[in-house]
Coordinates of C-alpha atoms in Angstrom, one line a residue:
X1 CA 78.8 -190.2 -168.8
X2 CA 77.5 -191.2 -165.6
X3 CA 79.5 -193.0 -162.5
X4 CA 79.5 -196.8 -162.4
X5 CA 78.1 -198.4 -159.1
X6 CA 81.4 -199.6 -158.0
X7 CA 83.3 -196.8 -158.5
X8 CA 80.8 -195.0 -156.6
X9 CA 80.9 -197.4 -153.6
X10 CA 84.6 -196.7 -153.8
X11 CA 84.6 -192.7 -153.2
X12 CA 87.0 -191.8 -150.4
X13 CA 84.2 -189.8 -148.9
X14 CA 82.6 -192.9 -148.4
X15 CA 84.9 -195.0 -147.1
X16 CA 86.1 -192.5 -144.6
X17 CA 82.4 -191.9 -143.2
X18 CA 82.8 -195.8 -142.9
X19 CA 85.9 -196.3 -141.3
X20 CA 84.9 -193.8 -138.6
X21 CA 81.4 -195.6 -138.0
X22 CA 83.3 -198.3 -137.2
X23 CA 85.9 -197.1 -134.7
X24 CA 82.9 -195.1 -133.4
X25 CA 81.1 -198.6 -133.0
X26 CA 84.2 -199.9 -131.3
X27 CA 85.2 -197.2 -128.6
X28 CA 81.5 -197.8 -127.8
X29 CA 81.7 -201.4 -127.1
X30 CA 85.4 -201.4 -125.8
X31 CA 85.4 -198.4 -123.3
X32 CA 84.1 -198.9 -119.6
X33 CA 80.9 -198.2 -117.8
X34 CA 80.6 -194.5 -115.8
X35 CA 80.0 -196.9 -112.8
X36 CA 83.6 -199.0 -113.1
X37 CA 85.2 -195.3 -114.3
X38 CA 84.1 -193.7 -111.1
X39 CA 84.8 -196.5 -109.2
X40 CA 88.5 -196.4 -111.0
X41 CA 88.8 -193.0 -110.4
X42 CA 88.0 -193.1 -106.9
X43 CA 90.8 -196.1 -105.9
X44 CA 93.7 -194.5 -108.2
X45 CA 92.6 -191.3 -106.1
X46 CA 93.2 -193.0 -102.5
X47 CA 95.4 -195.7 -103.9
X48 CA 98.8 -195.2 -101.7
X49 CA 102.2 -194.3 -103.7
X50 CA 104.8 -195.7 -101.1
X51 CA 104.9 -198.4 -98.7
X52 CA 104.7 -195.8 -95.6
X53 CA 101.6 -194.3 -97.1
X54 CA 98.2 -194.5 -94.7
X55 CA 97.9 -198.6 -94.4
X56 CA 94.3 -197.1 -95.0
X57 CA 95.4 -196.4 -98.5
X58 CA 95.5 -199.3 -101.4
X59 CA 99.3 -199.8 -101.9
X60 CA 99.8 -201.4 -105.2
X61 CA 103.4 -202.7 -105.6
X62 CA 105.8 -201.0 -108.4
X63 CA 106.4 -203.2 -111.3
X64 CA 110.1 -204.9 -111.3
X65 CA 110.4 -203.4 -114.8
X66 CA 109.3 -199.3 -113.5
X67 CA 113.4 -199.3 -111.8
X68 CA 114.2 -198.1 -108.4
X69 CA 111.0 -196.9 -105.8
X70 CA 110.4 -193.4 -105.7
X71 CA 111.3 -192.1 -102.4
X72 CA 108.6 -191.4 -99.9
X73 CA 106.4 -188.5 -101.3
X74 CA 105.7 -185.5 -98.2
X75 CA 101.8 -185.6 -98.7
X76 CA 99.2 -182.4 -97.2
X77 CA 96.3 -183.3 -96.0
X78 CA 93.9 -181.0 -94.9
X79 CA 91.7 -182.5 -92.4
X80 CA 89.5 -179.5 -92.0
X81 CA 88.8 -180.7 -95.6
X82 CA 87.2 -183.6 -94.2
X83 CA 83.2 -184.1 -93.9
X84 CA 81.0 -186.0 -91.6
X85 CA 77.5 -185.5 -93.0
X86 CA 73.7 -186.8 -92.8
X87 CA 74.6 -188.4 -96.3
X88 CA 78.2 -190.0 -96.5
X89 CA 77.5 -191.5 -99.5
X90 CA 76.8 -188.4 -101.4
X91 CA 80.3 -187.0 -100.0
X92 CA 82.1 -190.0 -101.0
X93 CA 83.0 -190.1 -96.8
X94 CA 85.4 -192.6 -96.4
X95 CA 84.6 -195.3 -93.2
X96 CA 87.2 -197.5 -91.6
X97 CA 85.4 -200.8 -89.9
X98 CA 87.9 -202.3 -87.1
X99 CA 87.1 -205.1 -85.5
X100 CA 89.1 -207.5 -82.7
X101 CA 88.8 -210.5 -83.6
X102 CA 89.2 -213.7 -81.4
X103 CA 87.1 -216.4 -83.6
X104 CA 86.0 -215.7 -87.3
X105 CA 82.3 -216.4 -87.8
X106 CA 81.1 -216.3 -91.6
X107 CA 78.0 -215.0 -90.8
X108 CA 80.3 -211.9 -89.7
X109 CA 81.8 -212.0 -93.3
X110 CA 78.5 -212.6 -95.3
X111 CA 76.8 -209.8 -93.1
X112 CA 79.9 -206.9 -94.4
X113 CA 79.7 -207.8 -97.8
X114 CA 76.1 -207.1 -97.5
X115 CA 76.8 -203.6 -96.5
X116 CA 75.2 -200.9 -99.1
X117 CA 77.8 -198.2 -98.3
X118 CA 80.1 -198.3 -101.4
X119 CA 82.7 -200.8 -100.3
X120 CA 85.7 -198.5 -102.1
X121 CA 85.1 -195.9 -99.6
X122 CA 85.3 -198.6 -96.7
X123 CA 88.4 -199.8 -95.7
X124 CA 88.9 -203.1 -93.2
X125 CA 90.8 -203.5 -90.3
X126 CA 91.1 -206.3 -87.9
X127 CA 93.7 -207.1 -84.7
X128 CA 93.5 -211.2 -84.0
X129 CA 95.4 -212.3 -80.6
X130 CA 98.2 -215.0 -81.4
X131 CA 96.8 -218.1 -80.2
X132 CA 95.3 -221.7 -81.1
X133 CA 91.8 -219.8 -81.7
X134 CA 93.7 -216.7 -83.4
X135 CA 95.8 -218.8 -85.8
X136 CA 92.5 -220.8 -86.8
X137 CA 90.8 -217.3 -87.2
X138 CA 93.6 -215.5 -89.2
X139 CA 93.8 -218.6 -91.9
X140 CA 89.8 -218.5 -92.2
X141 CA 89.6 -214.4 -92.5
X142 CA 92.4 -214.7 -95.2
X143 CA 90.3 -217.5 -97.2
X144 CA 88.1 -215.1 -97.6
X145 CA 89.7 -212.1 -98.0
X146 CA 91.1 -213.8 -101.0
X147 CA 88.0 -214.5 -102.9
X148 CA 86.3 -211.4 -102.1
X149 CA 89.3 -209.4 -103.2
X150 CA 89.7 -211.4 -106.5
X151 CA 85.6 -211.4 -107.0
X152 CA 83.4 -208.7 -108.4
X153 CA 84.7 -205.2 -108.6
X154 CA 82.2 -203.9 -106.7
X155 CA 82.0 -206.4 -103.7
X156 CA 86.4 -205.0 -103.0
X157 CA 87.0 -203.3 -100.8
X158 CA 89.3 -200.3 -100.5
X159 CA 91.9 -201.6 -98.1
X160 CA 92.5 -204.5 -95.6
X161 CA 94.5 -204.6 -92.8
X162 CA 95.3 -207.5 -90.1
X163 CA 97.0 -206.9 -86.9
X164 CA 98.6 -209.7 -84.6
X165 CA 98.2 -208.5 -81.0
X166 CA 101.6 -208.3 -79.2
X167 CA 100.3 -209.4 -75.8
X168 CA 99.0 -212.5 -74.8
X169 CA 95.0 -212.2 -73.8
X170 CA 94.4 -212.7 -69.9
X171 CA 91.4 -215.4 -71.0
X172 CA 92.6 -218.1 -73.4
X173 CA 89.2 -219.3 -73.1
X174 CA 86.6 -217.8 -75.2
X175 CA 83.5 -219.4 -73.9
X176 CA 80.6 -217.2 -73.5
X177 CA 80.2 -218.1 -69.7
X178 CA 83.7 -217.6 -69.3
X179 CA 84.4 -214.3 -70.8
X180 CA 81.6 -212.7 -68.6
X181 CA 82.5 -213.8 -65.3
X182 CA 82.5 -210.9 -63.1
X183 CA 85.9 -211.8 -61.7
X184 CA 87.5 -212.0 -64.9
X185 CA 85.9 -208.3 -66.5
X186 CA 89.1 -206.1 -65.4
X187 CA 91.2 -208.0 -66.8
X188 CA 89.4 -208.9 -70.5
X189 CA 88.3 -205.7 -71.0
X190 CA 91.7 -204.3 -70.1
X191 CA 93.2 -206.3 -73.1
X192 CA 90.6 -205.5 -75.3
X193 CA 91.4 -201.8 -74.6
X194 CA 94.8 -202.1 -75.5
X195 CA 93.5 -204.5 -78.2
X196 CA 90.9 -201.7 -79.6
X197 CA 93.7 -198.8 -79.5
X198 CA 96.3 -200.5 -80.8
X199 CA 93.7 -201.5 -83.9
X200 CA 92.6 -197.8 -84.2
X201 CA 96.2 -195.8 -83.7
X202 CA 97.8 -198.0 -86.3
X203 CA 95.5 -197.4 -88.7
X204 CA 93.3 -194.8 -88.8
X205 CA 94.5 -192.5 -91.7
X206 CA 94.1 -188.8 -92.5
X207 CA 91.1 -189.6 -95.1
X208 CA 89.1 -191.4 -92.7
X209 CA 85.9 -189.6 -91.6
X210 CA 84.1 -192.0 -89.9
X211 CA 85.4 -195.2 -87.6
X212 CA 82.9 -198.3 -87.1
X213 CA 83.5 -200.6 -84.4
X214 CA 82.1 -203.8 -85.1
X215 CA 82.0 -206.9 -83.5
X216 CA 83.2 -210.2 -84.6
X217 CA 80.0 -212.1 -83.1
X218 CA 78.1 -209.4 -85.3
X219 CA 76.1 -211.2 -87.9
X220 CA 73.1 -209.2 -88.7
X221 CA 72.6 -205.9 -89.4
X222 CA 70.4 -204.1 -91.7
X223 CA 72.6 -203.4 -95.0
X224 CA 72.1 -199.7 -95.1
X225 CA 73.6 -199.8 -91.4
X226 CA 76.5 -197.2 -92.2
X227 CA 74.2 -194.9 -94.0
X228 CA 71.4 -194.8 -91.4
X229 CA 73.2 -194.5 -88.4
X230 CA 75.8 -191.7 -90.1
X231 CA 72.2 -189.7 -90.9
X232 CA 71.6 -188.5 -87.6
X233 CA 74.9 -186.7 -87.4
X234 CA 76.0 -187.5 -84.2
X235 CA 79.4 -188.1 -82.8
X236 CA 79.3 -190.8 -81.0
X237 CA 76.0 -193.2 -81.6
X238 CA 75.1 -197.0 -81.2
X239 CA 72.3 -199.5 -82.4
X240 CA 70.9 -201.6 -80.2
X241 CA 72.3 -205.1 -79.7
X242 CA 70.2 -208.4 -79.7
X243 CA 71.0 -212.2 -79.5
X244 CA 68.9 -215.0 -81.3
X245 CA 68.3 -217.7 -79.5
X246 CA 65.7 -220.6 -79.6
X247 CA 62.7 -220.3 -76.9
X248 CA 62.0 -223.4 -75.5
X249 CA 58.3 -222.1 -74.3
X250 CA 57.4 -220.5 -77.2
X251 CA 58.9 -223.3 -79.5
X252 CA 60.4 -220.4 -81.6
X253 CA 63.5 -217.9 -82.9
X254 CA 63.1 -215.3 -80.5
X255 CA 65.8 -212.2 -79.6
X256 CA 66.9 -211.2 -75.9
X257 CA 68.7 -208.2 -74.9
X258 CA 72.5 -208.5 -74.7
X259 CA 74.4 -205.3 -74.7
X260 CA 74.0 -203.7 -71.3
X261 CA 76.9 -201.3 -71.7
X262 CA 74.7 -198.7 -73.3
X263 CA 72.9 -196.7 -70.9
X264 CA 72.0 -193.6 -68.6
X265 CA 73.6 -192.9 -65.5
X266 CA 71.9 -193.3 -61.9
X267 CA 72.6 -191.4 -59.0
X268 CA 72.8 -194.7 -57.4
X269 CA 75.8 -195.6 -59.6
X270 CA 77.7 -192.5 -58.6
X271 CA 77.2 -193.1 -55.2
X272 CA 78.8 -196.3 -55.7
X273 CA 81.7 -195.3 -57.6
X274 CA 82.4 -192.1 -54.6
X275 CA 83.0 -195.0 -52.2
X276 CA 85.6 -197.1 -54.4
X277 CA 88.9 -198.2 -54.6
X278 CA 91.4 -195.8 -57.4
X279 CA 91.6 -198.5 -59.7
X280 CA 88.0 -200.5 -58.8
X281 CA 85.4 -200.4 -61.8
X282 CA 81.9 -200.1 -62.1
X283 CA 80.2 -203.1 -64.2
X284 CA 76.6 -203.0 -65.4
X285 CA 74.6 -206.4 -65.8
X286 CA 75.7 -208.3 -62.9
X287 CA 73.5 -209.0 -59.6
X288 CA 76.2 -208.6 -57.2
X289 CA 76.5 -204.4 -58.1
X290 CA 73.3 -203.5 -58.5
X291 CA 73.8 -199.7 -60.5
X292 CA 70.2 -199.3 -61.3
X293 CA 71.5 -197.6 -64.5
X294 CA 68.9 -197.2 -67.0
X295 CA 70.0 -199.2 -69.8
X296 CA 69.5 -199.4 -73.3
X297 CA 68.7 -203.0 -74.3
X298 CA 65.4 -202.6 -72.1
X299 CA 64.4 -199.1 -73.3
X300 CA 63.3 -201.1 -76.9
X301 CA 59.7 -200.8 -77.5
X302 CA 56.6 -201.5 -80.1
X303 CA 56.6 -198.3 -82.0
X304 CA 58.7 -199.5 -84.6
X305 CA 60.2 -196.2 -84.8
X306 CA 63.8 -197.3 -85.7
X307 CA 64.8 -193.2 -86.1
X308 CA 64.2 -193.0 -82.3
X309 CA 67.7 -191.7 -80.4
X310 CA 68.2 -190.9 -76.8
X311 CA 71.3 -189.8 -75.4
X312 CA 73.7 -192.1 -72.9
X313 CA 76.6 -191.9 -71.0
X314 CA 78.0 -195.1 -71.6
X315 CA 77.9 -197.1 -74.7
X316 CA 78.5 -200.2 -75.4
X317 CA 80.8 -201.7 -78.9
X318 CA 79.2 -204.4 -80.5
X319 CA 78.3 -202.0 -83.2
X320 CA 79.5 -198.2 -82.9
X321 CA 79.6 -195.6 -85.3
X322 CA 82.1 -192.7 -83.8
X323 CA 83.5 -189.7 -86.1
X324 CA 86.7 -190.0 -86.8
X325 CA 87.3 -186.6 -85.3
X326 CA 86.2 -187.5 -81.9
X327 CA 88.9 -190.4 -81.6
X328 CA 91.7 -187.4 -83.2
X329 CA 90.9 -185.2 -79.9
X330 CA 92.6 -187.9 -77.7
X331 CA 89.1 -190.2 -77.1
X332 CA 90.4 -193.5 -76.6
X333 CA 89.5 -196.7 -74.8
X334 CA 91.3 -196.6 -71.4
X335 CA 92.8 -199.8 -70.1
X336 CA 92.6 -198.4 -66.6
X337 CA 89.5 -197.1 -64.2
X338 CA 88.5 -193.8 -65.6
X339 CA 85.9 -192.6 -63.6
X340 CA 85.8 -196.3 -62.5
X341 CA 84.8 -197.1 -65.6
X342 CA 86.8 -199.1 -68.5
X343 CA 87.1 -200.0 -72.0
X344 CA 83.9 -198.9 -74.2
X345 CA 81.9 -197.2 -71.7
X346 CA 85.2 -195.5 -69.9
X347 CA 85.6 -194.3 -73.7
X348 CA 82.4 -192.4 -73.8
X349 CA 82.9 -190.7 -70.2
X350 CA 86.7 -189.6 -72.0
X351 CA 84.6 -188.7 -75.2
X352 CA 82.3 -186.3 -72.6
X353 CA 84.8 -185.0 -70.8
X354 CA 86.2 -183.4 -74.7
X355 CA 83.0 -182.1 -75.3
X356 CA 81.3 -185.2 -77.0
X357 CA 78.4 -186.2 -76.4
X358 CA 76.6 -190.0 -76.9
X359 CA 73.4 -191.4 -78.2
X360 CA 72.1 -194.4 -79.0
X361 CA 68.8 -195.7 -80.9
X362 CA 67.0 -198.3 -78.8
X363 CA 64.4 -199.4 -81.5
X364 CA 67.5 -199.7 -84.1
X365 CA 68.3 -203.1 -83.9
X366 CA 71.2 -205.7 -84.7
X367 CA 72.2 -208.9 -83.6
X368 CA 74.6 -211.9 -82.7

């Protein structure tokens, strides 16, 4: 006698074949992207176990209900593991942007989100001076720190970090016409030495391969920044910076030179610096000491050629991309006359003097 229909659509073969179609159908639908599994993988990889872990490190606090903190773990790192190649992204190279900040500008913050480079291999770090201007700053980086950090996956970033300097800055004034007087360079560039090391030897971290400086008046850069300047593998090596500014003759947006502490040497500068004072400094860009350097901001030209490098001996900091090797060997930013120089440009002549050499890319350009 033949099987009726419904006992047929009853077999246990078939309703097993079913029920695993459907918990197929549901692990499909359920289960994460590759794109937010890497990503995962990656932060629970760096992601920081223990209060004193590197502050470069994601710590995510224990839950109340996990009972008493493990104690602090002893960690290896091996930093010969470390790689600084033509294509950080491929080697999941991990890049710590610092930048003093005085005055938040949003076209600073809109700018870094922008950034290509994965932002869960880029962690954040920022040192703001404890003032009027510095409170106002720290409540408007927070703001959005907030939203970023609560937004989109893929806009986070890996870590943050925010510094309060512990000295008072020698210009409470942050006027553009004030901040460059000649008179007053020693001095401000003195504190932002001790503003810049303090920033970088509190929180560079034993997986950082790569340390951008970037300024706080920085708001446009191209997106693949990191990437392109990290592909010509050098040690030390800066854009080119530009200011926007409205040309009255023209009747137009136009761009001017601004950075002038990128440049090659002149015999004419060493000749002044032989007859100085211990603790005198050289300054480039002022009338009154006339180096006759050969600077960066004028060596731009119509080529177009962006991939352009020449080497320098003194760099400027607007935007610098230095391997995070060159500031383990001891290369800092002095807060003193080395070689009578100071600050960004006394850090390359340190840099040199370990065996590191500069360069900088005149037609690669970014701007304030």
């Amino acid at each position: 006698m033949p099987t009726t229909r419904s006992l047929r659509r009853s077999n246990p073969i078939t309703l097993l074949l079913a029920a695993l179609l459907t918990l197929g159908f549901l692990v499909f639908i359920l289960s994460p992207s590759s794109a937010a599994t890497a990503r995962a993988k990656v932060k629970n990889a760096s992601a920081a176990v223990h209060p004193l872990s590197p502050p470069t490190s994601p710590f995510r606090k224990q839950s109340p209900k996990a009972g008493a903190r493990a104690p602090p773990p002893v960690v290896h790192y091996h930093l010969n593991n470390l790689t600084t190649s033509t294509s950080p992204v491929e080697g999941k190279e991990t890049v710590l942007i610092l930048t003093p900040l005085a005055r938040f500008y949003q076209g600073y913050w809109d700018n870094l989100l922008k950034l290509s480079y994965p932002h869960e291999l880029i962690a954040l770090g920022f040192i703001i001076p404890k003032s009027r201007d510095g409170n106002a700053a720290t409540a408007a980086l927070q703001a959005e720190i907030s939203k970023t950090q609560s937004g989109p996956e893929a806009k986070r970033f890996a870590s943050i970090t925010i510094l309060r300097q512990d000295f008072d800055p020698p210009i409470q004034s942050q006027d553009e016409g004030e901040r460059h007087k000649i008179e007053n360079q020693k001095a401000r560039r003195a504190s932002m030495s001790r503003a810049r090391n303090s920033l970088l030897f509190t929180i560079l971290g034993p997986s950082t391969a790569w340390v951008l400086w970037l300024d706080s008046d920085i708001v446009e850069t191209p997106p693949t920044l990191i990437q392109d300047l990290a592909s010509h593998d050098k040690p030390i090596i800066v854009p080119n910076c530009f200011q926007r500014y409205y040309d009255n003759e023209q009747k137009a947006m136009s761009i001017r030179p601004y950075d002038f502490n990128s440049w090659i040497d002149s015999q004419t500068a060493q000749e002044i610096g032989a007859k100085m004072g211990y603790d005198d400094i050289l300054l480039e860009g002022y009338k009154d000491m006339a180096t006759y350097r050969t600077l960066m901001a004028y060596m731009k030209d119509d080529t177009g050629d962006d991939t352009r490098i020449q080497e320098l001996d003194g760099v400027g900091g607007t935007a610098l991309l230095v391997k995070a090797e060159v500031h383990r060997d001891g290369a800092m930013f002095p807060p003193f006359a080395f070689y009578h120089l100071i600050e960004t440009e006394g850090f390359a002549k340190m840099a040199n003097r370990l065996g590191w050499h500069s360069w900088g890319l005149p037609n690669y350009l970014v701007s304030l």
